Short mmCIF file of C-alpha atoms in Angstrom, two decimals:
data_model
loop_
_atom_site.label_atom_id
_atom_site.label_comp_id
_atom_site.label_asym_id
_atom_site.label_seq_id
_atom_site.Cartn_x
_atom_site.Cartn_y
_atom_site.Cartn_z
CA MET O 1 56.77 94.46 142.98
CA THR O 2 56.21 91.10 144.63
CA LEU O 3 57.84 87.81 143.67
CA ASN O 4 55.90 85.26 141.62
CA HIS O 5 56.50 81.99 139.78
CA THR O 6 58.53 83.73 137.03
CA HIS O 7 61.26 84.39 139.63
CA ASP O 8 61.59 80.72 140.68
CA PRO O 9 65.37 80.10 140.70
CA ALA O 10 64.80 76.39 139.98
CA ALA O 11 62.90 77.04 136.73
CA ARG O 12 64.58 75.79 133.55
CA SER O 13 63.83 76.34 129.88
CA TRP O 14 63.76 74.00 126.90
CA VAL O 15 66.10 76.57 125.32
CA GLU O 16 69.18 74.82 126.72
CA SER O 17 71.53 77.81 126.39
CA ALA O 18 69.32 79.68 128.87
CA ASN O 19 70.23 77.14 131.57
CA GLU O 20 74.00 77.55 131.31
CA PRO O 21 75.78 78.96 134.41
CA GLY O 22 76.51 82.66 134.05
CA CYS O 23 73.99 83.15 131.25
CA ASP O 24 72.68 86.74 131.17
CA PHE O 25 69.31 85.70 129.76
CA PRO O 26 67.80 82.77 131.66
CA ILE O 27 64.05 82.18 131.72
CA GLN O 28 63.77 84.41 134.84
CA ASN O 29 64.98 87.46 132.86
CA LEU O 30 63.19 87.78 129.47
CA PRO O 31 64.36 91.32 128.56
CA PHE O 32 62.89 93.23 125.62
CA GLY O 33 64.65 94.81 122.65
CA VAL O 34 64.24 95.61 118.96
CA PHE O 35 66.05 93.61 116.26
CA ARG O 36 66.24 92.28 112.71
CA ARG O 37 68.51 89.76 110.99
CA GLN O 38 71.96 91.18 110.24
CA GLY O 39 72.38 92.61 106.78
CA SER O 40 68.73 92.19 105.89
CA ASP O 41 66.16 94.75 104.83
CA GLU O 42 63.62 93.30 107.25
CA ALA O 43 61.64 95.65 109.42
CA PHE O 44 62.89 96.04 112.96
CA ARG O 45 60.51 94.47 115.49
CA GLY O 46 60.32 93.64 119.14
CA GLY O 47 62.11 90.63 120.55
CA VAL O 48 62.84 88.94 123.86
CA ALA O 49 66.20 87.41 124.76
CA ILE O 50 66.29 83.81 126.01
CA GLY O 51 69.71 82.17 126.29
CA ASP O 52 71.56 82.77 123.02
CA GLN O 53 68.31 83.22 121.07
CA VAL O 54 65.82 85.99 120.36
CA ILE O 55 62.06 85.41 120.36
CA ASP O 56 60.59 87.20 117.35
CA LEU O 57 57.47 88.81 118.81
CA ALA O 58 56.14 89.73 115.37
CA ALA O 59 56.19 86.06 114.41
CA VAL O 60 54.63 85.03 117.73
CA SER O 61 51.89 87.63 117.33
CA ALA O 62 51.16 86.54 113.76
CA SER O 63 50.86 82.92 114.88
CA GLY O 64 47.81 83.67 116.99
CA ALA O 65 49.10 81.33 119.69
CA LEU O 66 48.69 83.86 122.51
CA ASP O 67 45.39 85.19 123.72
CA GLY O 68 43.93 87.93 125.87
CA ARG O 69 46.10 90.70 127.21
CA ALA O 70 49.31 88.79 126.37
CA ALA O 71 48.28 88.70 122.70
CA GLU O 72 47.55 92.44 122.76
CA ALA O 73 50.95 93.14 124.31
CA ALA O 74 52.75 90.93 121.76
CA ARG O 75 50.96 92.77 118.96
CA ALA O 76 52.11 96.11 120.38
CA ALA O 77 55.68 94.80 120.72
CA ALA O 78 55.78 93.60 117.12
CA GLN O 79 56.31 97.19 115.92
CA PRO O 80 59.67 98.80 114.94
CA ALA O 81 59.82 100.42 118.40
CA LEU O 82 58.42 99.39 121.77
CA ASN O 83 56.54 102.60 122.55
CA ASP O 84 53.08 101.06 122.11
CA LEU O 85 53.96 98.22 124.48
CA LEU O 86 55.37 100.62 127.08
CA ALA O 87 52.22 102.73 126.92
CA MET O 88 50.07 99.72 127.93
CA GLY O 89 51.30 99.59 131.53
CA PRO O 90 52.35 96.96 134.06
CA ALA O 91 49.36 94.61 133.73
CA ALA O 92 50.01 94.09 130.00
CA TRP O 93 53.77 93.81 130.48
CA SER O 94 53.28 91.18 133.15
CA ALA O 95 50.73 89.23 131.08
CA LEU O 96 53.19 88.90 128.19
CA ARG O 97 56.09 88.01 130.48
CA HIS O 98 54.05 85.30 132.19
CA ALA O 99 52.79 83.86 128.90
CA LEU O 100 56.32 83.68 127.51
CA PHE O 101 57.67 82.17 130.73
CA ASP O 102 54.98 79.47 130.77
CA ALA O 103 55.60 78.54 127.13
CA LEU O 104 59.40 78.54 127.53
CA LYS O 105 59.51 76.41 130.67
CA ALA O 106 61.06 72.97 130.36
CA GLY O 107 58.34 70.43 129.61
CA ALA O 108 55.90 73.00 128.23
CA SER O 109 53.86 72.07 125.18
CA GLY O 110 51.00 73.42 123.12
CA PRO O 111 50.48 76.14 120.50
CA GLY O 112 52.33 78.81 122.49
CA THR O 113 55.44 76.67 122.87
CA GLU O 114 55.41 75.65 119.21
CA ALA O 115 55.04 79.29 118.15
CA LEU O 116 58.07 80.25 120.27
CA ARG O 117 60.16 77.41 118.85
CA ALA O 118 59.37 78.55 115.33
CA SER O 119 60.16 82.19 116.15
CA LEU O 120 63.68 81.80 117.54
CA VAL O 121 66.55 83.65 115.86
CA PRO O 122 70.17 83.26 117.08
CA GLN O 123 71.45 86.38 118.82
CA SER O 124 74.63 86.01 116.78
CA ALA O 125 72.60 86.58 113.61
CA VAL O 126 70.79 89.81 114.59
CA GLU O 127 71.40 93.53 114.74
CA HIS O 128 69.66 95.91 117.11
CA SER O 129 68.10 99.34 117.07
CA VAL O 130 67.44 101.73 119.95
CA PRO O 131 64.43 100.03 121.59
CA THR O 132 62.07 103.02 121.60
CA ARG O 133 61.42 106.23 119.71
CA ILE O 134 62.89 108.47 122.39
CA GLY O 135 60.94 111.69 122.53
CA ASP O 136 63.08 113.12 125.31
CA TYR O 137 66.23 112.09 127.14
CA THR O 138 67.06 113.33 130.64
CA ASP O 139 70.30 112.58 132.47
CA PHE O 140 70.43 112.74 136.26
CA TYR O 141 73.40 113.30 138.57
CA THR O 142 72.66 111.06 141.53
CA SER O 143 75.86 109.42 142.79
CA ILE O 144 77.22 111.30 145.78
CA HIS O 145 80.56 109.51 145.45
CA HIS O 146 80.92 110.58 141.81
CA ALA O 147 79.78 114.11 142.65
CA ARG O 148 82.42 114.43 145.36
CA ASN O 149 85.17 112.92 143.20
CA VAL O 150 84.50 115.19 140.22
CA GLY O 151 83.77 118.14 142.50
CA ARG O 152 87.27 117.87 143.94
CA VAL O 153 88.66 118.28 140.41
CA ILE O 154 86.58 121.40 139.68
CA ARG O 155 86.11 122.89 143.18
CA PRO O 156 88.66 121.32 145.54
CA ASP O 157 87.51 123.37 148.54
CA ASP O 158 83.77 122.84 148.02
CA PRO O 159 83.24 119.65 145.97
CA LEU O 160 79.55 118.99 146.71
CA THR O 161 76.98 121.56 145.65
CA PRO O 162 74.51 122.49 148.43
CA ASN O 163 71.47 121.16 146.52
CA PHE O 164 72.81 117.64 145.89
CA GLN O 165 71.56 116.09 149.14
CA TRP O 166 68.12 117.69 148.78
CA ILE O 167 67.12 117.14 145.17
CA PRO O 168 67.82 114.68 142.31
CA ILE O 169 69.74 116.97 139.93
CA ALA O 170 69.37 116.50 136.17
CA TYR O 171 69.70 118.13 132.77
CA HIS O 172 67.95 117.51 129.46
CA GLY O 173 70.16 115.72 126.94
CA ARG O 174 69.87 115.19 123.21
CA ALA O 175 67.62 112.29 122.17
CA SER O 176 68.82 112.34 118.55
CA SER O 177 72.36 111.29 119.51
CA VAL O 178 71.31 108.27 121.61
CA VAL O 179 72.74 105.26 119.76
CA ILE O 180 72.62 101.50 120.16
CA SER O 181 75.57 99.66 121.69
CA GLY O 182 78.30 98.93 119.17
CA THR O 183 77.88 102.19 117.27
CA PRO O 184 81.29 103.91 116.90
CA PHE O 185 81.50 107.69 117.21
CA HIS O 186 84.00 110.40 116.30
CA ARG O 187 85.94 112.35 118.89
CA PRO O 188 84.01 115.62 119.19
CA HIS O 189 85.20 119.16 118.56
CA GLY O 190 84.51 121.97 120.96
CA GLN O 191 85.84 124.92 122.88
CA ALA O 192 88.01 124.57 126.00
CA MET O 193 89.90 126.85 128.36
CA ALA O 194 93.23 125.53 129.56
CA PRO O 195 94.25 126.32 133.17
CA GLY O 196 95.95 129.72 133.31
CA ALA O 197 95.11 130.56 129.68
CA ALA O 198 93.81 133.98 128.71
CA ALA O 199 91.47 132.73 125.98
CA PRO O 200 89.83 129.45 125.02
CA VAL O 201 90.83 127.31 122.04
CA HIS O 202 88.72 125.29 119.63
CA GLY O 203 89.61 121.78 118.55
CA PRO O 204 89.16 118.07 119.12
CA CYS O 205 88.42 116.94 122.67
CA ARG O 206 91.60 116.14 124.63
CA ARG O 207 89.90 114.82 127.77
CA LEU O 208 87.37 112.31 126.47
CA ASP O 209 85.63 110.23 129.13
CA TYR O 210 82.97 107.56 129.59
CA GLU O 211 80.26 107.46 132.23
CA LEU O 212 79.07 104.20 133.75
CA GLU O 213 75.30 104.70 134.03
CA MET O 214 72.02 102.89 133.90
CA GLY O 215 69.01 104.11 131.99
CA PHE O 216 65.32 103.52 132.56
CA TYR O 217 62.46 103.76 130.08
CA VAL O 218 59.16 105.49 130.79
CA GLY O 219 56.00 103.41 130.39
CA PRO O 220 52.65 105.21 130.60
CA GLY O 221 53.21 108.94 130.66
CA ASN O 222 51.42 111.69 132.53
CA ALA O 223 49.32 114.61 131.36
CA LEU O 224 50.88 118.05 131.31
CA GLY O 225 50.41 119.63 134.73
CA GLN O 226 49.79 116.31 136.52
CA PRO O 227 52.72 115.19 138.73
CA ILE O 228 53.33 111.49 139.35
CA PRO O 229 53.47 110.83 143.12
CA ILE O 230 56.44 108.79 144.27
CA ALA O 231 54.10 106.03 145.47
CA GLU O 232 52.98 105.56 141.84
CA ALA O 233 56.29 106.28 140.12
CA GLU O 234 57.34 102.71 139.40
CA GLN O 235 54.02 102.00 137.67
CA HIS O 236 55.41 104.36 135.02
CA ILE O 237 58.82 102.63 134.65
CA PHE O 238 59.09 99.70 132.22
CA GLY O 239 62.66 98.61 132.87
CA MET O 240 66.36 99.39 132.93
CA CYS O 241 69.35 99.21 130.61
CA LEU O 242 73.06 100.02 130.60
CA LEU O 243 73.95 103.54 129.45
CA ASN O 244 77.20 105.35 128.65
CA ASP O 245 76.86 109.13 128.50
CA TRP O 246 80.19 109.91 126.83
CA SER O 247 81.70 113.19 128.02
CA ALA O 248 84.18 115.71 126.63
CA ARG O 249 85.47 116.91 129.99
CA ASP O 250 87.56 119.82 128.71
CA HIS O 251 84.58 121.19 126.78
CA GLN O 252 82.12 120.38 129.57
CA PHE O 253 84.02 122.10 132.36
CA TRP O 254 84.43 125.29 130.29
CA GLU O 255 80.88 125.61 129.00
CA MET O 256 78.80 124.30 131.93
CA ALA O 257 78.54 127.55 133.89
CA PRO O 258 75.91 128.90 134.31
CA LEU O 259 73.47 126.66 132.39
CA GLY O 260 75.03 123.21 132.60
CA PRO O 261 76.11 120.60 130.02
CA PHE O 262 75.80 121.27 126.30
CA LEU O 263 78.28 120.19 123.58
CA GLY O 264 80.46 118.39 126.10
CA LYS O 265 77.68 115.83 126.60
CA ASN O 266 75.32 115.76 123.61
CA PHE O 267 77.53 114.25 120.91
CA CYS O 268 76.81 110.60 121.78
CA THR O 269 75.01 108.48 124.38
CA SER O 270 75.16 104.68 124.05
CA VAL O 271 72.50 102.28 125.34
CA SER O 272 72.50 98.50 125.60
CA PRO O 273 70.06 96.60 123.35
CA TRP O 274 68.05 94.87 126.08
CA ILE O 275 65.65 96.40 128.60
CA VAL O 276 65.45 94.30 131.77
CA THR O 277 61.94 94.78 133.14
CA MET O 278 61.22 95.96 136.66
CA GLU O 279 59.38 92.68 137.24
CA ALA O 280 62.53 90.71 136.39
CA LEU O 281 64.49 92.88 138.84
CA ALA O 282 62.10 92.25 141.75
CA PRO O 283 64.39 89.76 143.58
CA TYR O 284 67.16 92.36 143.64
CA ARG O 285 65.36 95.26 145.26
CA VAL O 286 67.08 96.57 148.40
CA PRO O 287 66.25 99.11 151.11
CA PHE O 288 67.02 102.78 150.54
CA ALA O 289 67.97 105.39 153.11
CA HIS O 290 70.13 108.48 153.40
CA PRO O 291 72.56 108.38 156.33
CA ALA O 292 70.83 109.50 159.52
CA ASP O 293 73.15 112.50 159.94
CA GLU O 294 72.44 113.82 156.42
CA PRO O 295 69.36 115.64 155.04
CA GLN O 296 66.36 113.36 154.63
CA PRO O 297 64.15 113.43 151.52
CA LEU O 298 61.33 115.94 151.55
CA PRO O 299 57.87 114.32 151.83
CA TYR O 300 57.16 114.35 148.08
CA LEU O 301 60.34 112.29 147.55
CA ASP O 302 59.63 109.82 150.33
CA SER O 303 57.38 106.78 150.69
CA PRO O 304 57.34 103.56 152.74
CA ALA O 305 57.81 101.44 149.61
CA ASN O 306 60.77 103.53 148.46
CA ARG O 307 62.42 103.13 151.85
CA ALA O 308 61.70 99.40 151.93
CA GLN O 309 62.90 98.47 148.44
CA GLY O 310 63.68 101.58 146.40
CA GLY O 311 67.22 100.49 145.60
CA VAL O 312 68.29 97.96 142.96
CA ASP O 313 71.41 95.84 143.50
CA VAL O 314 72.90 95.67 140.00
CA GLN O 315 76.58 94.68 139.78
CA LEU O 316 78.44 96.80 137.22
CA GLU O 317 81.87 96.83 135.63
CA VAL O 318 83.84 98.88 133.11
CA VAL O 319 86.35 97.27 130.73
CA LEU O 320 88.65 99.21 128.40
CA GLN O 321 89.77 97.42 125.25
CA SER O 322 92.37 99.40 123.33
CA ALA O 323 93.37 98.88 119.70
CA ARG O 324 96.43 97.04 121.03
CA HIS O 325 94.19 94.73 123.08
CA ARG O 326 92.23 93.86 119.95
CA ALA O 327 95.38 93.27 117.90
CA GLN O 328 96.47 90.77 120.55
CA GLY O 329 93.05 89.10 120.69
CA HIS O 330 92.54 90.30 124.27
CA GLY O 331 89.16 91.30 125.70
CA GLY O 332 90.54 94.31 127.59
CA ASP O 333 91.35 95.35 131.16
CA ARG O 334 88.77 95.96 133.86
CA LEU O 335 88.99 99.55 135.09
CA SER O 336 86.41 99.48 137.90
CA ALA O 337 83.41 97.69 139.36
CA THR O 338 80.59 98.81 141.66
CA SER O 339 76.86 98.42 142.35
CA PHE O 340 73.87 100.57 141.52
CA ARG O 341 72.70 100.19 145.12
CA HIS O 342 75.13 102.99 146.11
CA GLN O 343 73.15 105.64 144.20
CA TYR O 344 72.03 108.53 146.42
CA TRP O 345 68.58 108.81 144.81
CA THR O 346 66.30 106.02 143.55
CA ILE O 347 64.69 105.73 140.13
CA ALA O 348 61.27 106.38 141.72
CA GLN O 349 62.58 109.61 143.23
CA MET O 350 64.08 110.62 139.89
CA LEU O 351 60.79 110.13 138.07
CA ALA O 352 58.76 111.82 140.81
CA GLN O 353 61.14 114.80 140.74
CA HIS O 354 60.99 114.99 136.95
CA THR O 355 57.20 115.31 136.98
CA ASN O 356 56.80 117.28 140.22
CA ASN O 357 56.35 120.55 138.34
CA GLY O 358 53.83 119.01 135.96
CA CYS O 359 56.34 118.07 133.25
CA ASN O 360 54.72 115.47 131.00
CA LEU O 361 56.69 112.31 130.29
CA GLN O 362 55.80 110.11 127.33
CA PRO O 363 56.05 106.36 126.68
CA GLY O 364 59.54 105.50 125.49
CA ASP O 365 61.29 108.49 127.07
CA LEU O 366 64.75 107.65 128.40
CA LEU O 367 66.07 108.75 131.79
CA GLY O 368 69.72 108.24 132.73
CA THR O 369 70.74 107.74 136.34
CA GLY O 370 73.97 109.70 136.14
CA THR O 371 77.41 108.21 136.67
CA ILE O 372 77.44 105.33 139.14
CA SER O 373 80.42 105.35 141.52
CA GLY O 374 80.85 103.49 144.77
CA PRO O 375 82.55 104.64 147.96
CA THR O 376 86.06 103.39 147.09
CA TYR O 377 88.55 104.41 144.42
CA GLU O 378 88.16 101.05 142.63
CA GLU O 379 84.43 101.76 142.20
CA ALA O 380 84.78 104.99 140.21
CA GLY O 381 82.39 105.21 137.26
CA ALA O 382 84.43 107.57 135.06
CA ILE O 383 88.08 107.86 134.08
CA VAL O 384 88.23 111.48 135.28
CA GLU O 385 87.87 110.00 138.77
CA LEU O 386 90.36 107.17 138.26
CA SER O 387 92.96 109.55 136.80
CA LEU O 388 92.28 112.22 139.44
CA GLY O 389 91.41 114.78 136.80
CA GLY O 390 94.13 113.62 134.42
CA THR O 391 96.97 113.83 136.96
CA ARG O 392 97.38 110.05 137.33
CA GLN O 393 97.94 107.37 134.70
CA VAL O 394 95.50 104.45 134.86
CA PRO O 395 97.33 101.20 134.01
CA LEU O 396 96.18 98.65 131.41
CA PRO O 397 98.21 95.65 132.62
CA ALA O 398 97.47 93.32 129.70
CA THR O 399 99.17 95.61 127.16
CA GLY O 400 101.43 97.77 129.31
CA GLU O 401 99.56 100.91 128.23
CA THR O 402 98.20 103.66 130.47
CA ARG O 403 95.39 106.16 130.17
CA SER O 404 94.48 109.46 131.77
CA PHE O 405 91.61 109.92 129.30
CA LEU O 406 90.36 107.93 126.31
CA GLU O 407 92.38 107.60 123.12
CA ASP O 408 91.26 106.94 119.55
CA GLY O 409 90.57 103.26 119.02
CA ASP O 410 89.53 102.63 122.63
CA ASN O 411 86.43 100.49 123.10
CA VAL O 412 84.69 100.98 126.45
CA ILE O 413 82.55 98.01 127.51
CA LEU O 414 79.95 98.24 130.28
CA ARG O 415 78.49 95.06 131.78
CA GLY O 416 75.77 94.59 134.36
CA TRP O 417 74.18 91.65 136.18
CA CYS O 418 72.28 90.71 139.33
CA GLU O 419 73.05 87.70 141.49
CA LYS O 420 72.56 86.59 145.07
CA PRO O 421 71.91 83.33 146.93
CA GLY O 422 68.37 82.06 146.43
CA ALA O 423 67.73 83.91 143.17
CA ALA O 424 68.52 83.30 139.51
CA ARG O 425 71.37 85.33 138.06
CA ILE O 426 70.15 87.72 135.36
CA GLY O 427 72.18 90.08 133.18
CA PHE O 428 71.94 93.16 131.00
CA GLY O 429 74.41 92.12 128.30
CA ARG O 430 76.89 94.76 127.14
CA CYS O 431 76.98 98.42 126.21
CA GLU O 432 80.03 99.41 124.18
CA GLY O 433 81.37 101.90 121.70
CA VAL O 434 84.66 102.61 119.91
CA VAL O 435 86.21 106.09 119.76
CA LEU O 436 87.03 107.14 116.19
CA PRO O 437 89.37 110.01 115.30
CA ALA O 438 87.94 113.52 115.08
CA VAL O 439 86.80 114.70 111.66
CA GLY O 440 86.35 118.18 110.21
CA GLY O 441 86.71 121.30 112.29
#
């Protein structure tokens, strides 16, 4: 992805809130989501975030103000899910982005600009749905720092499995339990084996965890039996979001051998409302390489472009807001912060691996990157790492509380953004969810 005029850091919009310092959604971003007005019975439809507003793409499409490929893309995005838009591919995505950018730019005029003005809805007045009809959800395991940290909890003498440095590991999750940010969920039940016990017990999860992840949505799919080469992989990726793959660690660690995650992972996965496109992320691509003294990717997972700019430098943070925080009107305590650039495998490698055996992906499918942890303790992407497997209490200074795992009433908030000198700051918004007490048995 090369830079173009939509990445100009000096560009400003006539939507004044988009020009405010620290805004997640300036004119250089233009992420896509699905929305309707809160409390209404309107149909969900595609929208684009600009400042504190949402562009109603159904209204823009109906206005007839766009033409050509941009009009076709807007029409596809006006549906209750973005699958039709994602299926159209990069040329259509770019045409719509460029048309919106040109009509939103300060000083712009004409039918396109007037249609956008008339379509704006305040973000504070909308509710969101999961952006696509997710046919399949796959979660990877691609942070070597997270793998080593968790491995030390499970296998202290051999924390890293021998395949990790050779292959992007993944498992298939449950698409039906992917929910939009802000959706609360109940503490899950399951079976766990306590250390030294002779038999497992069944009951509510006692070691509930979050996972700081990013997700990426598949654009055009591939036919069954036709792998996607790594050199073409990013032509099949629409964009990225924040993702929290909530985890019941006590259930997970008991059930995962020999087939991997099941009930410990499939009860809830939260995604942020906005998909930041790969074109918007172009200024933040960074080189990728495994350390010279470690195994190098096999040829099918290697390409010059992936080495040159396969990584994405997204700044990430985790905030925990307890019920006591909320009672005091406090936003919560930051638990950790890191960058996606530390991931051991790139999104192109993940997609190439996923299709290498001929597995067919479909537009709108969701792929998770796995927990994102950096090289230091303060960059851990899950509380099982921060608490050293539950043996250490993690402080919440604002309230005087501590945590080794999540408690009922806890709200975990993920945030992500990109910034560097010479480029416009863009953000992903928030991904959050509140833990409710367990129900039933």
